[in-house]
Short mmCIF file of C-alpha atoms in Angstrom, two decimals:
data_model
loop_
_atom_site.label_atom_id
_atom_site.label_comp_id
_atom_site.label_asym_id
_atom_site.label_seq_id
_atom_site.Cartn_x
_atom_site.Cartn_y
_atom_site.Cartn_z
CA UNK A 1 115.65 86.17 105.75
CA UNK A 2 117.92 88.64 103.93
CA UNK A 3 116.91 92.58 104.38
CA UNK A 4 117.05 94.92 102.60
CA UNK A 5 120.51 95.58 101.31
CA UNK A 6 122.22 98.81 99.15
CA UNK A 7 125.62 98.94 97.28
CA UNK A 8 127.95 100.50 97.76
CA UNK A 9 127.72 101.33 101.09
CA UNK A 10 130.45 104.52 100.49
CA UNK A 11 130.67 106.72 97.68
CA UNK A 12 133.47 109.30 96.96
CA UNK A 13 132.98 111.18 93.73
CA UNK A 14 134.14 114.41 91.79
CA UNK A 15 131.54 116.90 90.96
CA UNK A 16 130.55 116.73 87.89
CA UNK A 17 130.43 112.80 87.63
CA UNK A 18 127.69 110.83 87.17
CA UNK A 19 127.20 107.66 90.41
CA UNK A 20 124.58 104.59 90.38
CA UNK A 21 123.49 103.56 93.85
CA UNK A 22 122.01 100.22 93.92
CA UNK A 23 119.11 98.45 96.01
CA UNK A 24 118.03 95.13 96.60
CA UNK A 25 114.52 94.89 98.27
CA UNK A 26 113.30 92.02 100.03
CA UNK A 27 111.99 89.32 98.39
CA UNK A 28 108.22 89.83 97.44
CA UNK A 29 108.25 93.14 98.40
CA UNK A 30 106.50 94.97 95.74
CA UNK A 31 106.66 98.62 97.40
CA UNK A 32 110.24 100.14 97.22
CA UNK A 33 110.85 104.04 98.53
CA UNK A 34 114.11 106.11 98.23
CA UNK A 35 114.87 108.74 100.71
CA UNK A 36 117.88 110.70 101.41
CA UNK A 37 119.60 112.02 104.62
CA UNK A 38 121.24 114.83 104.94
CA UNK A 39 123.70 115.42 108.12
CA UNK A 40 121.68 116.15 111.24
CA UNK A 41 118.34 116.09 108.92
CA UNK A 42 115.27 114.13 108.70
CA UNK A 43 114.79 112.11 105.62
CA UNK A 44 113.68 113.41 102.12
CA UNK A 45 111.32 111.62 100.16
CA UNK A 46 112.74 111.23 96.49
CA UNK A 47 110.46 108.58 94.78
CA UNK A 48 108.39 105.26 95.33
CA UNK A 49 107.64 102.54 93.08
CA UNK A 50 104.65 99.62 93.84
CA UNK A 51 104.27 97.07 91.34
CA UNK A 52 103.90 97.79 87.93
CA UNK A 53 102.37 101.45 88.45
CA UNK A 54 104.08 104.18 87.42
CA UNK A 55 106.32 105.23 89.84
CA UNK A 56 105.66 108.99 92.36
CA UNK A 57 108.41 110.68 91.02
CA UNK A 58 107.62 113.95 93.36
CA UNK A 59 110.59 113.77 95.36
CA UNK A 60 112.99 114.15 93.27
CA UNK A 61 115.27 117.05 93.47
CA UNK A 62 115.88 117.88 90.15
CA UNK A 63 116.42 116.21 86.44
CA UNK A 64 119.79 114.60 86.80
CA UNK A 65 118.06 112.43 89.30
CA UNK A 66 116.05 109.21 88.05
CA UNK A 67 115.76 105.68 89.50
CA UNK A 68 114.78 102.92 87.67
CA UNK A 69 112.91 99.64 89.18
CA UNK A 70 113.64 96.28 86.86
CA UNK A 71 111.57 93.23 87.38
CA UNK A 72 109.86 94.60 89.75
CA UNK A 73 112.89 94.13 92.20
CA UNK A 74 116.34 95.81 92.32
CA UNK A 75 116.51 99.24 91.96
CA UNK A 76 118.66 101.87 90.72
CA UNK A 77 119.25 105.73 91.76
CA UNK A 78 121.38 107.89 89.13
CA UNK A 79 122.60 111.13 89.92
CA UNK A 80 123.83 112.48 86.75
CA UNK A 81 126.39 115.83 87.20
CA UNK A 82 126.83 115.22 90.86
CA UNK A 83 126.88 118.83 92.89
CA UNK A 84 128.45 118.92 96.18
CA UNK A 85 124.94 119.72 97.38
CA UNK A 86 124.05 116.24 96.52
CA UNK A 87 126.23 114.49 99.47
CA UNK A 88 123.87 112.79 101.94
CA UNK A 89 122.81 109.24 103.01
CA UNK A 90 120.65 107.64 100.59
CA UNK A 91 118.14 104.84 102.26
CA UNK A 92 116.57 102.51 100.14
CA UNK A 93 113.19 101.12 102.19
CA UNK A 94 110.72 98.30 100.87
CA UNK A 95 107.81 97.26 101.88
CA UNK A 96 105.14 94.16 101.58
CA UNK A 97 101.29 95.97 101.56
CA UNK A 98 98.97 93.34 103.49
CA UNK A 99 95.99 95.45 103.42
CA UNK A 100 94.85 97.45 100.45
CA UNK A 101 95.02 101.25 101.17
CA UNK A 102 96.63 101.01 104.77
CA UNK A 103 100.10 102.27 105.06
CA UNK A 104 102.54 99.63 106.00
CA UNK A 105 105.96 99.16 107.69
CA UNK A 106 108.98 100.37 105.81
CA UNK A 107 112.50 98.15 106.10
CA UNK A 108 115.41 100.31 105.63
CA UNK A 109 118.82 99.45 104.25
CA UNK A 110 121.80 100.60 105.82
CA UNK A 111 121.89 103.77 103.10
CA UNK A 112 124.84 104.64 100.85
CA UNK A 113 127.28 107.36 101.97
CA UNK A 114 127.53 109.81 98.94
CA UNK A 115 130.66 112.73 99.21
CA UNK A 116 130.83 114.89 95.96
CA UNK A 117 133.72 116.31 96.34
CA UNK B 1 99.30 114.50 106.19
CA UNK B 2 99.34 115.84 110.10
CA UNK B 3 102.88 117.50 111.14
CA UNK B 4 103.97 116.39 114.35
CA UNK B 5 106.41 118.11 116.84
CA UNK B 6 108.67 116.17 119.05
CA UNK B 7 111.30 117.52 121.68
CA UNK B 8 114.75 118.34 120.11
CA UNK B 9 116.34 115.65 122.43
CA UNK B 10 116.03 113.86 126.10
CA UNK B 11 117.98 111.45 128.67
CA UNK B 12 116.95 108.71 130.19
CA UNK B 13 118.71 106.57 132.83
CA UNK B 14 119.01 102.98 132.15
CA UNK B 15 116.41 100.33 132.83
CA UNK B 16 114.14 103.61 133.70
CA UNK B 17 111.43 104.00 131.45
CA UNK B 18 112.01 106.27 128.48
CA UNK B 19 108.54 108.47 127.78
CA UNK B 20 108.51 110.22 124.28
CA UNK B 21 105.93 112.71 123.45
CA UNK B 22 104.54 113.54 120.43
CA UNK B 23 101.98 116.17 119.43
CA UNK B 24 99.69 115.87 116.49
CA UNK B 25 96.92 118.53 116.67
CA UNK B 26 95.90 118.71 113.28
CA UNK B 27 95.82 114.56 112.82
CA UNK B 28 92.58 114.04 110.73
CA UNK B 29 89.95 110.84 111.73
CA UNK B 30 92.10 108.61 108.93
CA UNK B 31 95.33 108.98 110.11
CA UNK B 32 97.99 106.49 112.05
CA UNK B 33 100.71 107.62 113.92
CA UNK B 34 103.55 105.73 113.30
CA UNK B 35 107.15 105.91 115.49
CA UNK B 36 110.19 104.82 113.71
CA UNK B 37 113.61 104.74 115.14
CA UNK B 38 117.39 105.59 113.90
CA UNK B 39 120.39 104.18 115.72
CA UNK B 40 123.53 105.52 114.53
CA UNK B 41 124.83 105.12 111.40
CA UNK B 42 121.74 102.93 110.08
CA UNK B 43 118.29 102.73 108.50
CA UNK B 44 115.74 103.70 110.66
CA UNK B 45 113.77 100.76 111.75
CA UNK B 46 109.63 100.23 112.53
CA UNK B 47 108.75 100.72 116.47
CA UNK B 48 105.23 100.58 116.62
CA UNK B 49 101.94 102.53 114.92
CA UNK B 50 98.29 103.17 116.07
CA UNK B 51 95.03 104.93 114.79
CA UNK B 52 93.29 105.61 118.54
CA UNK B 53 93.56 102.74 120.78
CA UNK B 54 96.85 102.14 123.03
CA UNK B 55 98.82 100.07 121.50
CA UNK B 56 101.71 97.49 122.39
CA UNK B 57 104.43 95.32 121.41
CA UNK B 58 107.60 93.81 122.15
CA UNK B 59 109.55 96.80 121.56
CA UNK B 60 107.27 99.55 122.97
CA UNK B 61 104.06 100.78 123.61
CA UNK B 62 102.16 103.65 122.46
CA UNK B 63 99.76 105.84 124.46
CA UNK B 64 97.31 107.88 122.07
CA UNK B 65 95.40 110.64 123.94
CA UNK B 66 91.54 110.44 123.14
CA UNK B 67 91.45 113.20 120.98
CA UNK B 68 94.50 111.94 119.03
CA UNK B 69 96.36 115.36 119.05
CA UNK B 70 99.21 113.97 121.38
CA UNK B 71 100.56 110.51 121.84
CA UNK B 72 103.58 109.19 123.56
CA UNK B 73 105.71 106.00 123.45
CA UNK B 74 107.29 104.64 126.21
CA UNK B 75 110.14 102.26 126.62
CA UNK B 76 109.33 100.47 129.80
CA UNK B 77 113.14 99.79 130.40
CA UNK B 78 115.37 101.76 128.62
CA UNK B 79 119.13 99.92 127.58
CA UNK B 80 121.75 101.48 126.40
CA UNK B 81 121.08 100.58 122.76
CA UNK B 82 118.22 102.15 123.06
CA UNK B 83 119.66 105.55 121.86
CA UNK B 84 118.77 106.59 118.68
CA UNK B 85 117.05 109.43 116.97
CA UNK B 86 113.17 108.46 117.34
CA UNK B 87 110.89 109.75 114.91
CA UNK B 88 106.91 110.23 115.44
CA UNK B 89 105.04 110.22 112.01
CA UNK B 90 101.05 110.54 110.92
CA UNK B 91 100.05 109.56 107.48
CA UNK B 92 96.82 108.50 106.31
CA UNK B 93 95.30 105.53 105.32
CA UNK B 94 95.85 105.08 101.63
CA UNK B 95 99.21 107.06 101.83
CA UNK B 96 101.68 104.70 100.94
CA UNK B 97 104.25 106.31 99.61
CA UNK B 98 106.05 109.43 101.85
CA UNK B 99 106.66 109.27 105.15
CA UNK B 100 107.38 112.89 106.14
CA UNK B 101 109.84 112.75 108.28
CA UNK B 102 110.74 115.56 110.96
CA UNK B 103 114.04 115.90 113.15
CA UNK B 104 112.81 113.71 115.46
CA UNK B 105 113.57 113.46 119.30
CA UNK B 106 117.58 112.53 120.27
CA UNK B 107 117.55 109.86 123.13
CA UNK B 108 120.55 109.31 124.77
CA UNK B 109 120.14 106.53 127.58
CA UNK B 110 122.79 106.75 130.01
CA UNK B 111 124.25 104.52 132.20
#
């Protein structure tokens, strides 16, 4: 079956702008986890929704970044004001949980390239 | 959640067996150790995980030393698409949410 899959999979921008980077989970998936990558750097929790629960916002960086989760399936990652700081791979991951409390694997999408310029 | 600390990077010939190690001292009773890897230019991508017995699959297999502070997982036969960035993680049962991720250990398997 499909993967996970994120759009678009470059992003130029001006600082200053605001970007939307999109991900579609697989299907019946309820777990969904954003990271991002900087160059030559381990990834960076930024926030993970499950279900209907509210979602661990921890990660985040900072206020102009929110992500929203509708139906339960796609999500969205807004970066409002981009800063040149902000350039990075951003993975989307989902994940399926077959036993209560017990972490389980994460399947990545192939990230979005973000340059602020 | 343990921290783990990997070697910066390694090389392996191909079809030898690639051996990564991975210490953990401060992994609690609760806690798996997970490997992901990174190839390039994509998502990282589930090896293999294990709470305290040895563990194998069709990718890899994963040696836990009995007191859990160290573990290693070995490639039998190493390929060339086999290099990636390889990333040992411990998180605890009930922890669902972030992986911490490290930098990982750099194989390059060369021919």
């Amino acid at each position: 079956g499909a993967g996970v899959s994120q759009s678009p999979s470059n992003k130029v921008t001006e600082k200053g702008k605001d970007v939307e980077l999109r991900c579609d989970p697989i299907s019946g998936h309820t777990a969904l986890y954003w990271y991002r990558q900087s160059l030559g750097q381990g990834l960076e929790f930024l926030i993970y929704f499950q279900g209907n629960s509210a979602p661990d916002k921890s990660g985040l960086p900072s206020d102009r970044f929110s992500a929203e989760r509708t139906g339960g399936s796609v999500s969205t990652l807004t970066i409002q004001r981009t800063q040149q700081e902000d350039s990075a791979v951003y993975l989307c991951a989902s994940s399926s949980p077959r036993q209560r409390g017990v972490h389980n694997e994460q399947f990545f999408g192939p990230g979005t390239r973000l340059t602020v310029l | 959640d343990a921290k783990t600390t990997q070697p910066t990077s390694m090389d392996c010939a191909e079809g030898r067996a690639a051996n990564l190690p991975c210490n953990h001292s401060t992994i609690s009773g609760n806690e798996y150790v997970y490997w992901y890897r990174q190839i390039h230019s994509q998502g990282p991508q589930y090896i293999i995980h294990g709470l305290k017995n040895n563990e194998t699959n069709e990718m890899a297999s994963l040696i836990i030393t009995e007191d859990r502070k160290s573990s290693t997982l070995i490639l039998p036969h190493a390929t060339l698409r086999d290099t990636a960035v390889y990333y040992c993680i411990v998180i605890g049962a009930g922890n669902n949410r972030k992986l911490i991720w490290g930098l990982g250990t750099s194989l390059a398997v060369n021919p």
